[in-house]
Short mmCIF file of N, CA, C and O in Angstrom, two decimals:
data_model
loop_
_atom_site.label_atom_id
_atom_site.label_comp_id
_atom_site.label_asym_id
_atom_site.label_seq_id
_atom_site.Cartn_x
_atom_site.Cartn_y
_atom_site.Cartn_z
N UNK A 1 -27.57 -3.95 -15.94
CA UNK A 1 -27.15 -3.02 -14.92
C UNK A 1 -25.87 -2.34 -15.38
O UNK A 1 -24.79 -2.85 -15.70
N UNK A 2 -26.31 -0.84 -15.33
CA UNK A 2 -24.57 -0.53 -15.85
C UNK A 2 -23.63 -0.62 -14.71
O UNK A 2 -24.09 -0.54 -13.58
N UNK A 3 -22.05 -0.80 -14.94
CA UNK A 3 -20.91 -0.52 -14.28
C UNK A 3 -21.56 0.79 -13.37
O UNK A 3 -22.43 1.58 -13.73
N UNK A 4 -20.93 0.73 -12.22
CA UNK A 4 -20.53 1.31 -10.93
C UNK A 4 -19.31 2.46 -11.92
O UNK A 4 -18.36 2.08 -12.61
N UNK A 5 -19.79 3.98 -11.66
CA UNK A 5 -18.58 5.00 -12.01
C UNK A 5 -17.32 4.58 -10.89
O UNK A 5 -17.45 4.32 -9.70
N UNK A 6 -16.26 4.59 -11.60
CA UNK A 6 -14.92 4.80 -10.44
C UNK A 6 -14.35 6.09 -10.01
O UNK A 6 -13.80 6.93 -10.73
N UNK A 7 -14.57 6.12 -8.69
CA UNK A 7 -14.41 7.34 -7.80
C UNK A 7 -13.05 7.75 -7.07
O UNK A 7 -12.94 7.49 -5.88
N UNK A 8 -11.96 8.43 -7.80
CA UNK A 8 -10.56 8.60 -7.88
C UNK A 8 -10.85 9.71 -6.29
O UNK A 8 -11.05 10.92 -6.39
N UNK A 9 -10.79 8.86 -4.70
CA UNK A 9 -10.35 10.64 -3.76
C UNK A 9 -9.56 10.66 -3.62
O UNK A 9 -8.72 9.77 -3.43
N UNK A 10 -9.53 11.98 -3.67
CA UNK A 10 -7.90 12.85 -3.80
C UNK A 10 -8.44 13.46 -2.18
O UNK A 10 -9.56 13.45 -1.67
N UNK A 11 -7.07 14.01 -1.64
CA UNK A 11 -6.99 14.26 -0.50
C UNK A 11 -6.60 15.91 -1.29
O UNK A 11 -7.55 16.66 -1.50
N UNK A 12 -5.45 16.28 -1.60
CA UNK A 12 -4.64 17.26 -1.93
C UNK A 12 -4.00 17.14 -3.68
O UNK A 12 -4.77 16.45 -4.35
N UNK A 13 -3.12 17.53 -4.27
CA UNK A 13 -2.35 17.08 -5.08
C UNK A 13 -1.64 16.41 -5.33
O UNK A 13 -0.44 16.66 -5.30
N UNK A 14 -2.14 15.31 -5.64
CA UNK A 14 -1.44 14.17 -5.81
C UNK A 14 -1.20 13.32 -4.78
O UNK A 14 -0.29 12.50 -4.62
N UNK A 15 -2.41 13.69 -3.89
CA UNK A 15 -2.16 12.88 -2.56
C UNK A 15 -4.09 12.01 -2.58
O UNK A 15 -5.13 12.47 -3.05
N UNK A 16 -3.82 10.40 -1.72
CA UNK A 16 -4.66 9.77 -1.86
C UNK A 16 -4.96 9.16 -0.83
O UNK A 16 -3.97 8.63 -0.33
N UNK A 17 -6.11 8.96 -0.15
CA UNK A 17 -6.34 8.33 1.24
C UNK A 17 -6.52 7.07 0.92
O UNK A 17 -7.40 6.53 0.24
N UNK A 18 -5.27 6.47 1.69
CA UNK A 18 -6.18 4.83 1.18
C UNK A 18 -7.81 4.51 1.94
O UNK A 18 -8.72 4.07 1.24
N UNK A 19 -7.98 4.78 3.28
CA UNK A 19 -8.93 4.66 4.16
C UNK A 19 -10.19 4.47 3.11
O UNK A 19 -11.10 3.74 3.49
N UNK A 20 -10.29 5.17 1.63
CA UNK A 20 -11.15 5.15 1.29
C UNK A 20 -11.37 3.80 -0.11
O UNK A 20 -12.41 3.41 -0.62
N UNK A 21 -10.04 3.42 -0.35
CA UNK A 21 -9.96 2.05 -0.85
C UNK A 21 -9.75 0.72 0.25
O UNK A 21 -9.41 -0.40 -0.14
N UNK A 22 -10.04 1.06 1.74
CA UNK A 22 -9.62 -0.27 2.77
C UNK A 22 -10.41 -1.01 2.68
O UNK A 22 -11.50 -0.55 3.01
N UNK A 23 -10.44 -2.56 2.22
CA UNK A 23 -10.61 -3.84 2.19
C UNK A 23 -9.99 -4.84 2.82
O UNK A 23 -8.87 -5.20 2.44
N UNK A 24 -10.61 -5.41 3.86
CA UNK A 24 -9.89 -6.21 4.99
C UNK A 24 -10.24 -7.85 3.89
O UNK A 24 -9.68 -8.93 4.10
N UNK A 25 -10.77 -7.70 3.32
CA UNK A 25 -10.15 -9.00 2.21
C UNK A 25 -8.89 -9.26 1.05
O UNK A 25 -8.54 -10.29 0.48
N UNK A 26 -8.39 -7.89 0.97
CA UNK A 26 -7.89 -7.54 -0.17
C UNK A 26 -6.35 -7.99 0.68
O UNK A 26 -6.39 -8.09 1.91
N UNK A 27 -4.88 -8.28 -0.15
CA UNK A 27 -4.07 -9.21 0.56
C UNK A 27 -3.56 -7.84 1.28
O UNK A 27 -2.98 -7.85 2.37
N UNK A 28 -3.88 -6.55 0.49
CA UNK A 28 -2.98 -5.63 0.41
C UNK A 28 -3.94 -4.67 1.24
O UNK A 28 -3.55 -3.53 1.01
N UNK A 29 -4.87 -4.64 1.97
CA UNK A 29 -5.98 -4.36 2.89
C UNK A 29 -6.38 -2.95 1.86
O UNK A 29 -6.77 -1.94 2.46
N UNK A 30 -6.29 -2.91 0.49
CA UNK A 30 -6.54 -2.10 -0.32
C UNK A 30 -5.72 -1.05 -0.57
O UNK A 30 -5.98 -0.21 -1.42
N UNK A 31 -4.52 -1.03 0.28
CA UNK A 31 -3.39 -0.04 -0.53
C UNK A 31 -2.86 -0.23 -2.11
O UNK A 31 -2.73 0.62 -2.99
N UNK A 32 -2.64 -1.50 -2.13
CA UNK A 32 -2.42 -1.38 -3.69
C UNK A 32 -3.14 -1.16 -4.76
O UNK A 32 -2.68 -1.03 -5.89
N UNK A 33 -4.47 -1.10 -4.42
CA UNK A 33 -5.55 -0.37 -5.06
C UNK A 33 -5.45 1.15 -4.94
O UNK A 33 -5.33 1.81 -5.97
N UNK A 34 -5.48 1.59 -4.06
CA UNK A 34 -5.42 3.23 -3.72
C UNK A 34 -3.88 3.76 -4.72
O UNK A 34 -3.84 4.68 -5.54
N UNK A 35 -2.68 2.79 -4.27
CA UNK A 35 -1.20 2.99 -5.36
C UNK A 35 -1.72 3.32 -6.53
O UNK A 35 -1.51 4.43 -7.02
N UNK A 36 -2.56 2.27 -7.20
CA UNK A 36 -2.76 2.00 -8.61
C UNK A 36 -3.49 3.30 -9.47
O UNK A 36 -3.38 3.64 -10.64
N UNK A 37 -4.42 3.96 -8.17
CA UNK A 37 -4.74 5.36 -8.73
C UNK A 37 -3.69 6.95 -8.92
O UNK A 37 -3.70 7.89 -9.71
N UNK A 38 -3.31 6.77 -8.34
CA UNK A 38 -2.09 7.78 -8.46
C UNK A 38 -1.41 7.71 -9.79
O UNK A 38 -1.52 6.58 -10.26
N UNK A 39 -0.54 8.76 -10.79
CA UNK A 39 -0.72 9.08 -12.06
C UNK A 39 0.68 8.74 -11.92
O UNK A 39 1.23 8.81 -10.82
N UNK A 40 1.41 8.31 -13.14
CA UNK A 40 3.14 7.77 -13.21
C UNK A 40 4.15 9.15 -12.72
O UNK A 40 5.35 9.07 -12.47
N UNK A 41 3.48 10.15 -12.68
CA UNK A 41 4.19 11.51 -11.89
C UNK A 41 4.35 11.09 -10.42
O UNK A 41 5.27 11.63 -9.81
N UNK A 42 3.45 10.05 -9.65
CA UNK A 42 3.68 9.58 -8.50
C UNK A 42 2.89 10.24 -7.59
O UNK A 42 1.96 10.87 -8.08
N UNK A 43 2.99 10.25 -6.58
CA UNK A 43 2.64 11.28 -5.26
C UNK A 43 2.40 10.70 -4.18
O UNK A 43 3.16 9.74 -4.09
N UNK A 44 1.52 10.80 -2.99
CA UNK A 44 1.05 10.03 -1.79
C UNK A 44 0.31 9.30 -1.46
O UNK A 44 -0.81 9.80 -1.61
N UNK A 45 0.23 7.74 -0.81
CA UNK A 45 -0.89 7.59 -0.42
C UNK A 45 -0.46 7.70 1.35
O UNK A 45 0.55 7.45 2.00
N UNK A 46 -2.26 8.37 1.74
CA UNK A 46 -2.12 8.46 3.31
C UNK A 46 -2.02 7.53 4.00
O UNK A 46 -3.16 7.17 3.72
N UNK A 47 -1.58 6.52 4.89
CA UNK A 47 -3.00 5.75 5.88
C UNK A 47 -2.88 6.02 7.40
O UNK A 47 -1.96 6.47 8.08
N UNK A 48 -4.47 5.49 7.77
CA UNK A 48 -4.93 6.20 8.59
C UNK A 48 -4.32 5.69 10.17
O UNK A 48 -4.23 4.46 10.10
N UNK A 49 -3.98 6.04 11.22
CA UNK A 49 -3.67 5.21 11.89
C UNK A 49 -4.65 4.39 11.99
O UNK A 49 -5.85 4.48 11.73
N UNK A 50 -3.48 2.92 12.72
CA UNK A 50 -4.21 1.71 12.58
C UNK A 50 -2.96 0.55 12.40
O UNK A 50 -1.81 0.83 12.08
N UNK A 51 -3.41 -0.69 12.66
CA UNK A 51 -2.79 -1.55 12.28
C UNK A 51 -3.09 -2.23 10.60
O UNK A 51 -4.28 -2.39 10.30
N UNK A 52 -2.30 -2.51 9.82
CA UNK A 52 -2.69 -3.11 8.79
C UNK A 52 -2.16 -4.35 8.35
O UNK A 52 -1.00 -4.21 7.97
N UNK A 53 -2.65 -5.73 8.24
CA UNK A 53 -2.48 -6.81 8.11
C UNK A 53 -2.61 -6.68 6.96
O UNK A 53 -3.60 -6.21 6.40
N UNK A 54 -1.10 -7.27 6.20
CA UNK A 54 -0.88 -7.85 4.95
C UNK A 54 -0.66 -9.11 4.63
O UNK A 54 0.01 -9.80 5.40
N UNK A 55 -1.23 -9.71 3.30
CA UNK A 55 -0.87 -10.79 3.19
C UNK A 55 -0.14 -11.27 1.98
O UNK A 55 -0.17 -12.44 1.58
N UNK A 56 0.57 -10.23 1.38
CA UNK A 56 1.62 -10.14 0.54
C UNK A 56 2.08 -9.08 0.40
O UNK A 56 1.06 -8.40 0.52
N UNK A 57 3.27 -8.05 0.14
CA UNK A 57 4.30 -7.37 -0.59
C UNK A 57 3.54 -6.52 -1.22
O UNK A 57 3.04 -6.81 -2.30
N UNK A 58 3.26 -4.82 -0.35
CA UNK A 58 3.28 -4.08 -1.35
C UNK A 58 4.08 -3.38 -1.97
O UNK A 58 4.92 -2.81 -1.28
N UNK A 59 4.14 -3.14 -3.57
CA UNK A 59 4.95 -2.21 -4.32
C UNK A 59 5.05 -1.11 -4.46
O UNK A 59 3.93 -0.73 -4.81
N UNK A 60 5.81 -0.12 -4.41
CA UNK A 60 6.19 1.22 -3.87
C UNK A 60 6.84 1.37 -5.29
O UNK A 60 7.94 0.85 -5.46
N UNK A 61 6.29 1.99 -6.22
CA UNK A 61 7.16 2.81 -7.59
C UNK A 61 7.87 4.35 -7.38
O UNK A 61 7.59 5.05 -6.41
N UNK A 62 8.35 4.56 -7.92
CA UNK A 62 9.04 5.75 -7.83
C UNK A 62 8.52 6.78 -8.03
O UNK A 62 7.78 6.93 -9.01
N UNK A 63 8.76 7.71 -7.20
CA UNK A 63 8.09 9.28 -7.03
C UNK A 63 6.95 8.88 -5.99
O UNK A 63 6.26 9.85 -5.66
N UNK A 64 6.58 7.63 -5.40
CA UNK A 64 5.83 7.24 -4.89
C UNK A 64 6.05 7.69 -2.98
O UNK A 64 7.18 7.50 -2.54
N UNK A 65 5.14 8.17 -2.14
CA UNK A 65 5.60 8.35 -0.60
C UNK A 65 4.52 7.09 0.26
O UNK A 65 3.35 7.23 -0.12
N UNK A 66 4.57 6.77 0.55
CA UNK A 66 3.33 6.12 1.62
C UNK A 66 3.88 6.67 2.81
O UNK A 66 5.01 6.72 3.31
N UNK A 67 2.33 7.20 3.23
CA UNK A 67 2.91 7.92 4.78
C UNK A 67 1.81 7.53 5.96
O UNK A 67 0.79 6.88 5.74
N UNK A 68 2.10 7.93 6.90
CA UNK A 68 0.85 7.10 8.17
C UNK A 68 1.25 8.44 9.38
O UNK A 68 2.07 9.37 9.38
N UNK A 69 0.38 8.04 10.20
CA UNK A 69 0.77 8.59 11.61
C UNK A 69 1.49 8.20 12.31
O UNK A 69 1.13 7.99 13.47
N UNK A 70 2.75 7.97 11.92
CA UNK A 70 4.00 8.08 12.63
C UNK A 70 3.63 6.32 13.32
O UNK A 70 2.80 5.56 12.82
N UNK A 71 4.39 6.06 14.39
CA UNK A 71 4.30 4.90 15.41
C UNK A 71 2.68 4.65 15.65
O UNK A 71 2.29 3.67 16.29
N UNK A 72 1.95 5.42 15.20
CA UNK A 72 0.34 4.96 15.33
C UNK A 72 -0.01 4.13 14.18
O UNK A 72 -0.90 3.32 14.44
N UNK A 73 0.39 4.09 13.10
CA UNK A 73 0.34 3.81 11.49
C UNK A 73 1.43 2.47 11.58
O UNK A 73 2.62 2.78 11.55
N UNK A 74 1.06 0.81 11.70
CA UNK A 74 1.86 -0.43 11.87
C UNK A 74 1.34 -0.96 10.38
O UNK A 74 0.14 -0.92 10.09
N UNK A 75 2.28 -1.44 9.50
CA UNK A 75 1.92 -2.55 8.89
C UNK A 75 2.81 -3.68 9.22
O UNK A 75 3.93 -3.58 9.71
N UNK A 76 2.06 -4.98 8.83
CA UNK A 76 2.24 -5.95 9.69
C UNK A 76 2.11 -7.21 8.39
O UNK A 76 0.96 -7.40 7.97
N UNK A 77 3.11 -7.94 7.83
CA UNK A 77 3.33 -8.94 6.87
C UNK A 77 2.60 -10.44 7.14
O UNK A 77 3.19 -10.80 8.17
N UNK A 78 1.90 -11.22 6.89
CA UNK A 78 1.64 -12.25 7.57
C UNK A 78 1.08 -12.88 6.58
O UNK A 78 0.23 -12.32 5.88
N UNK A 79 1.59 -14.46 6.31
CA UNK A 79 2.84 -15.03 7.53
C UNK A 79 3.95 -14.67 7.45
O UNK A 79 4.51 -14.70 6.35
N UNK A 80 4.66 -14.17 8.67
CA UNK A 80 6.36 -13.76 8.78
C UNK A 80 7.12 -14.89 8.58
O UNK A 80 7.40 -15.65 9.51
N UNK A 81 7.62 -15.14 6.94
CA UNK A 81 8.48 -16.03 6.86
C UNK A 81 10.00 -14.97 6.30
O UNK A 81 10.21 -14.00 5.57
N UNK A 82 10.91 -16.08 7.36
CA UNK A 82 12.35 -15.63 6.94
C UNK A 82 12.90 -16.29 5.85
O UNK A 82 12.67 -17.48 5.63
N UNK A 83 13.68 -15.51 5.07
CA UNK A 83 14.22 -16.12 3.83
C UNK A 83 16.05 -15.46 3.72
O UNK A 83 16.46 -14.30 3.69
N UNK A 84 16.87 -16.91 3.67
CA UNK A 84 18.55 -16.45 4.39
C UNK A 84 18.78 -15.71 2.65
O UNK A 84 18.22 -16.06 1.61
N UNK A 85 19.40 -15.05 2.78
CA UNK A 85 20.04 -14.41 1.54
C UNK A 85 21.62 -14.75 1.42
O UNK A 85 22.38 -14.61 2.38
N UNK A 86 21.93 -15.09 0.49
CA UNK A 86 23.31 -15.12 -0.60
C UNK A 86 24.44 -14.83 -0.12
O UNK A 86 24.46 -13.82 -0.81
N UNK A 87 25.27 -14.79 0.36
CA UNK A 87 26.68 -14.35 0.70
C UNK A 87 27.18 -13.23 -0.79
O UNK A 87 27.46 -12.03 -0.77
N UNK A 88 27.14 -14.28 -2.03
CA UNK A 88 27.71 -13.51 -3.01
C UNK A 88 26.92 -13.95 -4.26
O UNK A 88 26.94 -15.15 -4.54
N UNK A 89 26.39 -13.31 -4.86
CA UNK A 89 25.21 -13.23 -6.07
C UNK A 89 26.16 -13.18 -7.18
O UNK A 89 26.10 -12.10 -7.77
N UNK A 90 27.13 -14.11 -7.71
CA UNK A 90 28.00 -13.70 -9.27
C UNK A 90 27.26 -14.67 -9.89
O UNK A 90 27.42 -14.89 -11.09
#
């Protein structure tokens, strides 16, 4: 069976819907998949409103925007663990 072609959608220039990489298995509900297509020039990924349950840390590189519908567009970390930070890092 050959490989499945990979299907890069573009919304605009340099802009990318995640909606069309969303995987409610994936930790990253498929944003960091949708990131990973975008070119080292950077640009957007959309998402759609909605809530999005994460289950680790996504990475945001530079030249990079992630954008949503405002207060309709929640991502949501889980599990919410607190971690105390350093007074002084020498």
């Amino acid at each position: 069976m050959a490989p499945a072609e990979v299907r890069t959608p573009v919304i605009g220039d340099g802009e990318i819907n995640a909606a069309d990489f969303f995987d409610p298995q994936s930790s990253t509900c498929g944003i960091a998949a949708a990131i990973a297509t975008l070119p080292a020039q950077g640009g957007r990924v959309r998402l759609s409103a909605g809530t999005y349950v994460l289950r680790r840390s996504v990475y945001l590189p530079s030249r990079l925007s992630l954008v949503g519908e405002g207060s309709a567009t929640v991502l949501v970390i889980r599990p919410l663990r607190e971690m105390p930070l350093q007074r002084d890092c020498r």
